[in-house]
Coordinates of C-alpha atoms and ligand atoms in Angstrom, one line a residue:
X1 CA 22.0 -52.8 70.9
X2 CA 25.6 -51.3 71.6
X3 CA 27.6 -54.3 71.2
X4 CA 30.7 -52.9 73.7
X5 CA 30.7 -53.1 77.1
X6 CA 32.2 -50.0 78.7
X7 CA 34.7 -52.2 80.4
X8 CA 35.7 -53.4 77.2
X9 CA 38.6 -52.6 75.6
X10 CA 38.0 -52.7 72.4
X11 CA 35.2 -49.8 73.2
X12 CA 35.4 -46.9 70.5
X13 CA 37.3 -43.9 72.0
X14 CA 34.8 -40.9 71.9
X15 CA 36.4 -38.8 69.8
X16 CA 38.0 -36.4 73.0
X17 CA 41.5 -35.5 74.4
X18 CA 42.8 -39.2 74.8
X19 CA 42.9 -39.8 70.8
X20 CA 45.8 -39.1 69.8
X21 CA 44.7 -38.3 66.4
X22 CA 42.6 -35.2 67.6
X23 CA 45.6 -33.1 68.0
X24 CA 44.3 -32.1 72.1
X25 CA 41.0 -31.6 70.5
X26 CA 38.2 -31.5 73.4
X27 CA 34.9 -33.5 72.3
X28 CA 33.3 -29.7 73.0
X29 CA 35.3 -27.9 70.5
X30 CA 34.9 -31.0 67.8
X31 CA 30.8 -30.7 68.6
X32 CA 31.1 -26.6 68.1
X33 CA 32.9 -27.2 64.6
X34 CA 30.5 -29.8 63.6
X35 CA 27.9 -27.1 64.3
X36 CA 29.6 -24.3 62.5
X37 CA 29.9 -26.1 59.3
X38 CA 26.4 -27.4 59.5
X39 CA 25.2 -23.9 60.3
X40 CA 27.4 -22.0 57.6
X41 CA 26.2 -24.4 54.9
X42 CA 22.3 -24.0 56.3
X43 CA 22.5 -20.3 56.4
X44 CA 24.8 -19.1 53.5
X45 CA 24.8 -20.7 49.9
X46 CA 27.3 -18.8 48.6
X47 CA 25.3 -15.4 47.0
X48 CA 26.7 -16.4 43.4
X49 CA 26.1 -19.6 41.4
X50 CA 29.7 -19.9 40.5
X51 CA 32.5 -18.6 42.1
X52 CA 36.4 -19.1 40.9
X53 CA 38.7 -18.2 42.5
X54 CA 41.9 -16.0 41.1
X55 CA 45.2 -17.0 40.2
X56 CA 46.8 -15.2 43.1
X57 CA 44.4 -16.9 45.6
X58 CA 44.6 -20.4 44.2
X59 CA 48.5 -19.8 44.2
X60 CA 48.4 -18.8 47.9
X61 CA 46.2 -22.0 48.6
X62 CA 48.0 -24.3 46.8
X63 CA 51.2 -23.1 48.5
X64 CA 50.1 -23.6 52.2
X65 CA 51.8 -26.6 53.2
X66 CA 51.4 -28.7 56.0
X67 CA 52.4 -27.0 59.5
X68 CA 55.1 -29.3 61.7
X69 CA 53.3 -28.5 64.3
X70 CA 49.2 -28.3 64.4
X71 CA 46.8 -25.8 64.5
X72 CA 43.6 -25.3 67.3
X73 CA 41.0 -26.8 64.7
X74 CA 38.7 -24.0 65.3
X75 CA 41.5 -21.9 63.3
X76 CA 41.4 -24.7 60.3
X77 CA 38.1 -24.7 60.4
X78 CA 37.8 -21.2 60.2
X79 CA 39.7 -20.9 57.0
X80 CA 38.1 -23.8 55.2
X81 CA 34.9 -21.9 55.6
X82 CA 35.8 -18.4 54.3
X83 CA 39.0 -18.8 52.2
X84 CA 38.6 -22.3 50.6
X85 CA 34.9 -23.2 50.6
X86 CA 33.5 -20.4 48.7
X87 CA 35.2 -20.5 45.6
X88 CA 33.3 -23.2 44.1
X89 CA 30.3 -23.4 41.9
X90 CA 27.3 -24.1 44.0
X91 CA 26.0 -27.2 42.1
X92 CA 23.1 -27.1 44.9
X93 CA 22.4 -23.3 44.8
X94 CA 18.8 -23.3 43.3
X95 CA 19.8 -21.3 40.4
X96 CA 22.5 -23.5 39.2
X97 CA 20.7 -25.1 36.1
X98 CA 24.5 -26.4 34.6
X99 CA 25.8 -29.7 33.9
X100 CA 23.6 -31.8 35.8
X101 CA 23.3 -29.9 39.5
X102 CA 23.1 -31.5 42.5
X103 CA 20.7 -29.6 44.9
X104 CA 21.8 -32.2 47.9
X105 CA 19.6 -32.3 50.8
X106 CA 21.0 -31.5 54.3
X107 CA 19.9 -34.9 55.7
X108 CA 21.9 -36.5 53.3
X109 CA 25.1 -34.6 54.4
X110 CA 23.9 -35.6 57.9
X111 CA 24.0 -39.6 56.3
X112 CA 27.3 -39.1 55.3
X113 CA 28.5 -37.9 58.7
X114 CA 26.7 -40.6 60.5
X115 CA 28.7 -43.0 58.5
X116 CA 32.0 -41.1 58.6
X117 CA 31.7 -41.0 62.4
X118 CA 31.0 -45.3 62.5
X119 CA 33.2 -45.0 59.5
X120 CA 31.7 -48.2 58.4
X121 CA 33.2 -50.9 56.2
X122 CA 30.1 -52.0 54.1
X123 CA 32.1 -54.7 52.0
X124 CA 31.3 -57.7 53.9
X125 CA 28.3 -58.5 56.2
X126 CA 30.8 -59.2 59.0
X127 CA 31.8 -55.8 59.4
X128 CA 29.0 -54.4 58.0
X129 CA 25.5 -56.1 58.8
X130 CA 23.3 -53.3 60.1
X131 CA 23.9 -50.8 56.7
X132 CA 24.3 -53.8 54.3
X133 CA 20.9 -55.2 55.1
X134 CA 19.8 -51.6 54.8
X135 CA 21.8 -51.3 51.8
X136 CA 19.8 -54.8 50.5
X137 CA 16.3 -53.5 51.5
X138 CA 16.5 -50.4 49.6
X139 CA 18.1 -51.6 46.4
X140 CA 15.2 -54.0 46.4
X141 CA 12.4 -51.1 47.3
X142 CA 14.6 -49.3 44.2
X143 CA 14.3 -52.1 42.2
X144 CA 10.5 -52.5 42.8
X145 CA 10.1 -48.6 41.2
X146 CA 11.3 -49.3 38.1
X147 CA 9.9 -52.7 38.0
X148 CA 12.4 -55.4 37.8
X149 CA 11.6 -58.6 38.9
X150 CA 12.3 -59.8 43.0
X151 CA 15.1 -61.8 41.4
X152 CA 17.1 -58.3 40.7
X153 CA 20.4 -57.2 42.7
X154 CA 22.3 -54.4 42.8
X155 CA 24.3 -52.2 45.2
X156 CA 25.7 -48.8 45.7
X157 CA 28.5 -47.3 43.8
X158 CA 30.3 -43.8 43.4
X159 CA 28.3 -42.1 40.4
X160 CA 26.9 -43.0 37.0
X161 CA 30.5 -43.8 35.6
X162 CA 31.1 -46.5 37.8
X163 CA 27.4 -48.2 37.5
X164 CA 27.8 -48.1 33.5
X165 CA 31.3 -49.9 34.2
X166 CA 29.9 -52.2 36.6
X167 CA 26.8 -52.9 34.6
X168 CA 28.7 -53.3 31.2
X169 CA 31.6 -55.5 32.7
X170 CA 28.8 -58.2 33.7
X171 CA 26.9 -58.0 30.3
X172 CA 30.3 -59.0 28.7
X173 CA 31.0 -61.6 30.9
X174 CA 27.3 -62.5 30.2
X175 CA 27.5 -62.3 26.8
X176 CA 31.0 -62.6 25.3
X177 CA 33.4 -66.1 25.6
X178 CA 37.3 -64.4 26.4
X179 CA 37.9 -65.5 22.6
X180 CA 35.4 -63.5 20.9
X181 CA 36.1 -60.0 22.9
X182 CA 38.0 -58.6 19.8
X183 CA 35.0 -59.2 17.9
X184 CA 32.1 -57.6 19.9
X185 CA 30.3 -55.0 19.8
X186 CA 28.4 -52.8 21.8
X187 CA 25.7 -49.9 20.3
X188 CA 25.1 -46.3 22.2
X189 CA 23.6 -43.2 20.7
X190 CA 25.1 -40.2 19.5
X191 CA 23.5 -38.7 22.8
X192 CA 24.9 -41.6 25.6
X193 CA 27.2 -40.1 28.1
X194 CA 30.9 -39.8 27.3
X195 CA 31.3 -42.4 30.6
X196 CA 29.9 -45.3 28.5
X197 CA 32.5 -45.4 26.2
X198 CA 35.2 -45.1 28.9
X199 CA 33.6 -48.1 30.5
X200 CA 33.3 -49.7 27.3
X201 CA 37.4 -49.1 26.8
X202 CA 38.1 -50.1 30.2
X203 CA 36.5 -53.6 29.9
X204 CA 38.6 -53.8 26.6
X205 CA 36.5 -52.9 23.8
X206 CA 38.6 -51.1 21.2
X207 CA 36.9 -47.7 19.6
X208 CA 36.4 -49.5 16.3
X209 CA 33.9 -51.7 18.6
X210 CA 31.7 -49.5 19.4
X211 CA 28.8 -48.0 17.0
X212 CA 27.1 -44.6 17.6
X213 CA 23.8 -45.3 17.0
X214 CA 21.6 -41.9 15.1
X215 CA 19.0 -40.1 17.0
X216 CA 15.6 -39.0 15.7
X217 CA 14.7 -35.5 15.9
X218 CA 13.6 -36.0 19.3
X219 CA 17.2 -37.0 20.5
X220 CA 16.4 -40.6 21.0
X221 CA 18.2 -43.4 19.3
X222 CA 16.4 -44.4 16.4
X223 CA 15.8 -47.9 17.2
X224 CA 15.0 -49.1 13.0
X225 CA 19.0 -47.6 12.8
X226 CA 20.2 -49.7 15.5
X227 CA 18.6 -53.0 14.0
X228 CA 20.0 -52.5 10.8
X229 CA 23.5 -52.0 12.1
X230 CA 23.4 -54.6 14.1
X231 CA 22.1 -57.0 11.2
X232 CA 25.2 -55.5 9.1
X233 CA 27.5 -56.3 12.3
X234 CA 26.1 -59.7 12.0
X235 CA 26.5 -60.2 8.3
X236 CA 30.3 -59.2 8.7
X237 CA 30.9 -61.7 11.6
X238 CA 31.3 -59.7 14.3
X239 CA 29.4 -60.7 17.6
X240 CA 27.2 -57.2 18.9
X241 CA 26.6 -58.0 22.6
X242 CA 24.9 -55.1 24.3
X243 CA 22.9 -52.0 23.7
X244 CA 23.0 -48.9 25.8
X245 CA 19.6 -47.4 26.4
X246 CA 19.7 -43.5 28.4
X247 CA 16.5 -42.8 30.0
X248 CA 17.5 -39.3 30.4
X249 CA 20.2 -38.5 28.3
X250 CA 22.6 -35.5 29.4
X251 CA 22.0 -33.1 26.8
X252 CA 18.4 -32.8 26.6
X253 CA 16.6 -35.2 28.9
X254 CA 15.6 -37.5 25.9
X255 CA 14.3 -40.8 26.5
X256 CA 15.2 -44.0 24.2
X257 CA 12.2 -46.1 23.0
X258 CA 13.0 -48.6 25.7
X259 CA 10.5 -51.0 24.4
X260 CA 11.4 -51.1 20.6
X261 CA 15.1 -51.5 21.8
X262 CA 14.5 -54.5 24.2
X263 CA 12.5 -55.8 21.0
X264 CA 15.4 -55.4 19.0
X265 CA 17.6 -57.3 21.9
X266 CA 15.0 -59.8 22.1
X267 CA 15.5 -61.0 18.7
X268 CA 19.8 -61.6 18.7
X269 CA 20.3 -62.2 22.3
X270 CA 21.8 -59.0 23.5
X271 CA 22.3 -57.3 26.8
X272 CA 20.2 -54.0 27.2
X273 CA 21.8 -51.8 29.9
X274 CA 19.8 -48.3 30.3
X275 CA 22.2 -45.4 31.9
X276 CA 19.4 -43.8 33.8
X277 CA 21.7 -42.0 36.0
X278 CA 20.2 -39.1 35.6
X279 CA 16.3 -40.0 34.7
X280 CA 15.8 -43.2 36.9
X281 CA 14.5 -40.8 39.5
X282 CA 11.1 -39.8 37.9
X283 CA 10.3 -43.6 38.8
X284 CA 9.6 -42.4 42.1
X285 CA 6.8 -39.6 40.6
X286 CA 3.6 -40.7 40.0
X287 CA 3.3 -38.5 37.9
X288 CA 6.3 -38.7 35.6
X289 CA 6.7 -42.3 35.9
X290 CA 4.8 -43.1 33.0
X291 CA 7.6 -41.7 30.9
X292 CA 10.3 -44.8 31.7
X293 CA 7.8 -47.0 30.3
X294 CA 9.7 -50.4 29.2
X295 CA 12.9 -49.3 31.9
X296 CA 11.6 -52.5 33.9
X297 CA 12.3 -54.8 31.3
X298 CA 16.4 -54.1 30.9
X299 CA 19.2 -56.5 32.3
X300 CA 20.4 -54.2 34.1
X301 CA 20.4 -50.1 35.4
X302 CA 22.5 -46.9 36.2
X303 CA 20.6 -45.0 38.8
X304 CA 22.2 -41.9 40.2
X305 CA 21.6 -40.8 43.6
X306 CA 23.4 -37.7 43.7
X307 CA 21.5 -36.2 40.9
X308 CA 17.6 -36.3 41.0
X309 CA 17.6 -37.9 44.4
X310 CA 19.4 -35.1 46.1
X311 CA 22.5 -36.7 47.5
X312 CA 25.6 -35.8 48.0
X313 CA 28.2 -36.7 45.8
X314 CA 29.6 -40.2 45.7
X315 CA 26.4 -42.4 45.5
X316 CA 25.1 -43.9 42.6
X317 CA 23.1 -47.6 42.0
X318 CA 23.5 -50.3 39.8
X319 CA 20.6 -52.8 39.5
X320 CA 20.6 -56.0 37.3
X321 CA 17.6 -57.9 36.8
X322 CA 18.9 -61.2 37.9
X323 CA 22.0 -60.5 41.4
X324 CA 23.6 -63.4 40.9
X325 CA 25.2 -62.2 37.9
X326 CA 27.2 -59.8 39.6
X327 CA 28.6 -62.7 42.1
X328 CA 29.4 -64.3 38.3
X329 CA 31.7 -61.5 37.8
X330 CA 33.3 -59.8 40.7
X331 CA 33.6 -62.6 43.4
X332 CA 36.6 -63.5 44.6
X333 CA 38.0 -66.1 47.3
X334 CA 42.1 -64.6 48.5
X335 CA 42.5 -66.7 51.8
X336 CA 42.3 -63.1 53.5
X337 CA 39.1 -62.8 53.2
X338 CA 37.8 -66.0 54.1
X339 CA 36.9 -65.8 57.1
X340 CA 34.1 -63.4 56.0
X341 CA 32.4 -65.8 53.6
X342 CA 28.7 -65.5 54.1
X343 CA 25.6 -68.0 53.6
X344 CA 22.4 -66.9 51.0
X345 CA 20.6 -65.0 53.4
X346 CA 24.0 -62.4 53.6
X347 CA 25.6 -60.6 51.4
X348 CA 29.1 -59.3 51.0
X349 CA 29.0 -56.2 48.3
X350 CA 32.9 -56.6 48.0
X351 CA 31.4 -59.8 45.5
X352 CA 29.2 -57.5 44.3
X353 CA 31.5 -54.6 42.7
X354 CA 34.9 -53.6 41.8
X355 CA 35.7 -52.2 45.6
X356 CA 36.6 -54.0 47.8
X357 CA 36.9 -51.6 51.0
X358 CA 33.5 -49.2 50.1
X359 CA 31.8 -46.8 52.7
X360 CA 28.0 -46.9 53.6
X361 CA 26.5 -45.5 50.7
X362 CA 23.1 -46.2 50.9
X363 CA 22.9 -45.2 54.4
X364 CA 22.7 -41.1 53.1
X365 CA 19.5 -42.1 51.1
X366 CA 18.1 -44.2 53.6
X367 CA 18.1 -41.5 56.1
X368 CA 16.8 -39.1 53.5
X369 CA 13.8 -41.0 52.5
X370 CA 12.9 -42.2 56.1
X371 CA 12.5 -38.2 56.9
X372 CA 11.2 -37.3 53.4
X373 CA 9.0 -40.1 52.9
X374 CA 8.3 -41.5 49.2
X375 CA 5.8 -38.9 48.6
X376 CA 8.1 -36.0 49.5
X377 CA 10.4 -37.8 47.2
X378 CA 8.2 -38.2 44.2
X379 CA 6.9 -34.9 44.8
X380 CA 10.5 -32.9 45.0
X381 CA 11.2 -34.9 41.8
X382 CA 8.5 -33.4 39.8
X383 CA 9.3 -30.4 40.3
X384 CA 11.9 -30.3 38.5
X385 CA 9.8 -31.0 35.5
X386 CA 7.1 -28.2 36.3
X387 CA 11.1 -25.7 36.4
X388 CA 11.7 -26.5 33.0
X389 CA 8.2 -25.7 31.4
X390 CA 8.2 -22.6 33.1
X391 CA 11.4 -21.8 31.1
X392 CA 10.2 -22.7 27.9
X393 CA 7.2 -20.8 28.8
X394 CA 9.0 -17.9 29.3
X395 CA 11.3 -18.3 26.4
X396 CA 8.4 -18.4 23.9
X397 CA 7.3 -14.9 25.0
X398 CA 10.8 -13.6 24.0
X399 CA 11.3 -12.3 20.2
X400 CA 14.4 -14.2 18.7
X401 CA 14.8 -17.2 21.0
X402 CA 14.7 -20.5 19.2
X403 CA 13.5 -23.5 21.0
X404 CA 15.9 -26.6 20.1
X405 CA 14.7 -29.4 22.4
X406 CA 11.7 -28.2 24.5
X407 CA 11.0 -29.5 28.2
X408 CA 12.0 -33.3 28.9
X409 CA 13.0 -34.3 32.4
X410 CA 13.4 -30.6 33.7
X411 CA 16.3 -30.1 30.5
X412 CA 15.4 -27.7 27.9
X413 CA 17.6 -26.0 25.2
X414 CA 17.1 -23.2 23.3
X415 CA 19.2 -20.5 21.3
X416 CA 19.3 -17.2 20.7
X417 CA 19.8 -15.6 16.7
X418 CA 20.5 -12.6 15.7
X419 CA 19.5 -11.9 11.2
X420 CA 22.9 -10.4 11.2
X421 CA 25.0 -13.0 12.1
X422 CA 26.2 -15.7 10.5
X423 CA 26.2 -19.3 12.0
X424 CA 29.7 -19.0 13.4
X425 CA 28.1 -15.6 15.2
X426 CA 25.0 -16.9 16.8
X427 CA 27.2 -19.8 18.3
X428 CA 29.3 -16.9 19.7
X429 CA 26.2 -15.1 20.9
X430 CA 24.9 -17.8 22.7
X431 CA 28.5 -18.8 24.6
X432 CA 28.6 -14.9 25.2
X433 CA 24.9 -14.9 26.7
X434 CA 26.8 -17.9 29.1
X435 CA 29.4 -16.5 29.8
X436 CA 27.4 -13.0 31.0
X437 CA 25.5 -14.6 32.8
X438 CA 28.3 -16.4 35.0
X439 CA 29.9 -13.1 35.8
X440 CA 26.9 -11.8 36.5
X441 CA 26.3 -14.6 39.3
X442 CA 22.7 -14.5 39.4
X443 CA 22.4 -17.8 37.6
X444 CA 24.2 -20.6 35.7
X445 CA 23.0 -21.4 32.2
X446 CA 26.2 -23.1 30.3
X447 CA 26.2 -24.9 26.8
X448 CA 26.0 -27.7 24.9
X449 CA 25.9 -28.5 21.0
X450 CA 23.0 -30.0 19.6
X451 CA 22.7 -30.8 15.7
X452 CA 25.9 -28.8 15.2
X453 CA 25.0 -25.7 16.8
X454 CA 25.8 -24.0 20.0
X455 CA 22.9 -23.5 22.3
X456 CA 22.0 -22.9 26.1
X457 CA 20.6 -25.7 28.3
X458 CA 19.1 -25.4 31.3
X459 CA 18.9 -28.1 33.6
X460 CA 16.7 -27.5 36.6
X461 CA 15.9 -29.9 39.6
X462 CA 16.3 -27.9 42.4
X463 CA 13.4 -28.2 44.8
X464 CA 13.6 -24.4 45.8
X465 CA 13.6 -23.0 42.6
X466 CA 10.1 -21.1 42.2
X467 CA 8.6 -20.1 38.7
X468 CA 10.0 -16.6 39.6
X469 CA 13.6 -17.9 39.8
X470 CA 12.8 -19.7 35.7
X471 CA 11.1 -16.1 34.3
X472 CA 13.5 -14.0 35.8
X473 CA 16.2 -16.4 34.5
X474 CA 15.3 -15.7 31.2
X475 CA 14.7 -12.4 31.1
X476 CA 18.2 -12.1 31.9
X477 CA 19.8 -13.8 29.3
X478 CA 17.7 -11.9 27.3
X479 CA 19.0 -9.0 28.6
X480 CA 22.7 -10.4 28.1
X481 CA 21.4 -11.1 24.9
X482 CA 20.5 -7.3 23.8
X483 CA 24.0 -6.2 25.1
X484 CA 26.2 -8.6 23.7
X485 CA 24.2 -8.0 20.4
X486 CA 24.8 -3.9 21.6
X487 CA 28.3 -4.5 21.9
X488 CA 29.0 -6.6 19.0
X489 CA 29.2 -9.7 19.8
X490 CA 33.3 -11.5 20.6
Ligands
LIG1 C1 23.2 -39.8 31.7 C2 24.5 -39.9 32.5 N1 25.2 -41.0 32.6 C3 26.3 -41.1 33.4 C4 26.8 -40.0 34.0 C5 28.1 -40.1 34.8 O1 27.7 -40.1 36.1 P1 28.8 -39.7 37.3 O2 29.2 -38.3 37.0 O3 28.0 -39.8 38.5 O4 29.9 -40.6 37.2 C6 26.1 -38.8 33.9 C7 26.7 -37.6 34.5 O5 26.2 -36.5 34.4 C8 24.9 -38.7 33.1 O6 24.3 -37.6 33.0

């Protein structure tokens, strides 16, 4: 299998003595620091959810410098794990319920070494084969989840931000002649993520292009809304060209009605993208999966792997239901690269994307689910779900909590009142409750605004979290609650 010959010399140095870019490092002491991190990582989240460092610390970081001569790596290592690497939040610690956490399994770290060791250039099959037909069978066993058809595509990218881009640039090149781009539009939901309308900017849609769709009470875009706008769109001669469907919006977890929106695409040609970066992933429960129904029948789909499919960061999908659409778009032919042309049966992902020189991506996930196996998966995944019920559980026990979007894809938001305060105050109170709780360390519960109001949101996907870690969670922001309220609220 090894295609070198140890005579041969283009053979990979191991990474010993001889390289000169190991600064006299011996193959022993890289193997014991390899060990250290993976062992300090294993054995030590760091005891707080969030950690930040001070102004005097981040000063005396930022004013290191770069040595003229180096240091024995053990001694860099050494202070990357005790000075640097603690003072971060733990987006994997299982009590992190912020943003959208990423409780990244070890085996996918152990991908992303694999790959940094062959540091593998996956944008052509010439020097990339092995993981690009890898990368080919899984975006196809992806694709099969959320059932697109065996004419779908995709690859790997960075994150949700770059799939939207990548999805959306095709749709317009799909949908909109060069002529008419200053007269498209494209529809989103007050609740799509802010990264849509970046990507929408990027491929050269103005603000004034791009209508904001209103939700229901439910936080899903209200799909009667979105017909009538685009029928006044029409009427006024503009040319709307794609809808943005979330299957798991940010805020609150909320699901568009996929099906009434394809409807509505159906009937003036549009491009439906869904941004399920983070709510793809219940595809892969059995038990949740019911929930996407109509996510099969999109042109195309933001899937993010280092959310709900516990990777680290920097992998993300993009599927669209027919591949050769994304050739349409991105392929190009400089006389550089020509020698790397391929046949049907191979793929380069360079034609695929906006990079050109990409790492490995899927390789993480692949090793992941070969050692978790798709029920693991599916089963991890729906946890997350069972997290946030226990939540609202808990919070409906509790005298003065208000729930404002119950359990949907392990979010839930809720909000504390207090009869003596006025709007402005409970807002306060519930940033106050927040921002207790972070100093307190025990868990992260941040913020959002939901139908004008401040309220706390708890996103929870960790596979480690236990009902116990949900209750207790609660109990203390209750307990924030009582002294903030004690104190007088600021
Ligand atoms: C629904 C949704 N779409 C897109 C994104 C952007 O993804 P990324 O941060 O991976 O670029 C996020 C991030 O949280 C998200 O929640």
């Amino acid at each position: 299998m090894n295609p070198y010959r140890d005579d041969d010399p283009a053979r990979p140095l191991p990474p010993g003595g001889a390289s000169r870019l190991m600064g006299g490092t011996s193959p022993r002491a890289f193997a014991a620091a390899v060990r250290r991190i993976a062992d300090c990582r294993q054995q030590s989240p760091t005891p707080r959810a969030v950690q930040v460092i001070d102004a005097e610390g981040a000063a005396a970081l930022r004013g290191m410098g770069v040595p003229a001569e180096g240091r024995p790596l053990d001694e860099v290592v050494d202070q990357l794990l005790h000075d640097i690497a603690p003072w971060r939040a733990a987006m994997d610690h299982p009590r992190f319920f912020g943003f959208i956490p990423s409780p990244a399994s070890p085996l996918s770290a152990l991908g992303d070494l694999a790959t940094a060791m062959h540091n593998v250039h996956a944008g052509s099959w010439l020097q990339s084969s092995g993981p690009s037909a890898v990368e080919a069978g899984l975006i196809d066993w992806l694709a099969s989840q959320v059932g697109f058809p065996s004419s779908a595509g995709g690859l790997f990218v960075s994150g949700g931000s770059i799939a939207n881009l990548t999805a959306l640039t095709v749709a317009r090149d799909r949908t909109v002649a060069p002529e008419h781009r200053r007269s498209a539009v494209a529809y989103v939901s007050e609740q799509t993520h802010s990264s849509v309308a970046k990507g929408l900017g990027i491929i050269g849609l103005l603000p004034d292009q791009v209508r904001r769709v209103a939700v229901d009470a439910a936080f899903r875009m209200d799909a009667a809304v979105l017909a009538r706008t685009i029928e006044a769109d029409l009427a006024a001669g503009l040319r709307p060209f794609a809808v943005v469907a979330s299957a798991g919006t940010t805020n609150t977890g909320s699901i568009d009605p996929l099906r009434a929106i394809r409807a509505v695409c159906d009937r003036h040609g549009l491009w439906m993208h869904v941004d399920g970066a983070y709510g793809a992933s219940v595809a892969l429960s059995p038990d949740h999966r019911g929930r996407l129904d109509g996510i099969g029948e999109a042109d195309s789909l933001s899937w993010d792997a280092h959310k709900w499919l516990f990777q680290t960061y920097g992998c993300g999908m993009v599927l669209v239901r027919e591949r050769t659409h994304l050739a349409q778009t991105f392929h190009t032919r400089p006389e550089y690269l020509l020698d790397a042309e391929v046949d049907e049966e191979q793929i380069n992902y360079w034609d695929f994307g906006v990079e050109l020189t990409r790492p490995a991506r899927a390789m993480k996930l692949w090793l992941t689910l070969q050692v978790l196996g798709s029920d693991g998966m599916g089963e991890a995944i729906a946890h997350g779900c069972r997290l946030a019920a226990w939540a609202e559980d808990e919070l409906r026990t509790l005298e003065g909590w208000e729930i404002v979007s119950p359990a949907q894809l392990a979010i839930v938001n809720f909000r504390r009142t207090h009869p003596g305060l006025s709007a402005e105050g409970n807002d306060a109170l519930n940033r106050a409750i927040s921002r207790r709780a972070l100093e307190e360390g025990h868990a992260a519960v941040l913020t959002t605004r939901l139908g004008g109001q401040t309220v706390l949101r708890i996103c929870a996907i960790h596979p480690d979290a236990s009902e116990r870690d949900m209750r207790a969670t609660v109990r203390a922001l209750e307990a924030h609650a009582i002294a903030e309220i004690a104190a007088g609220v600021s």
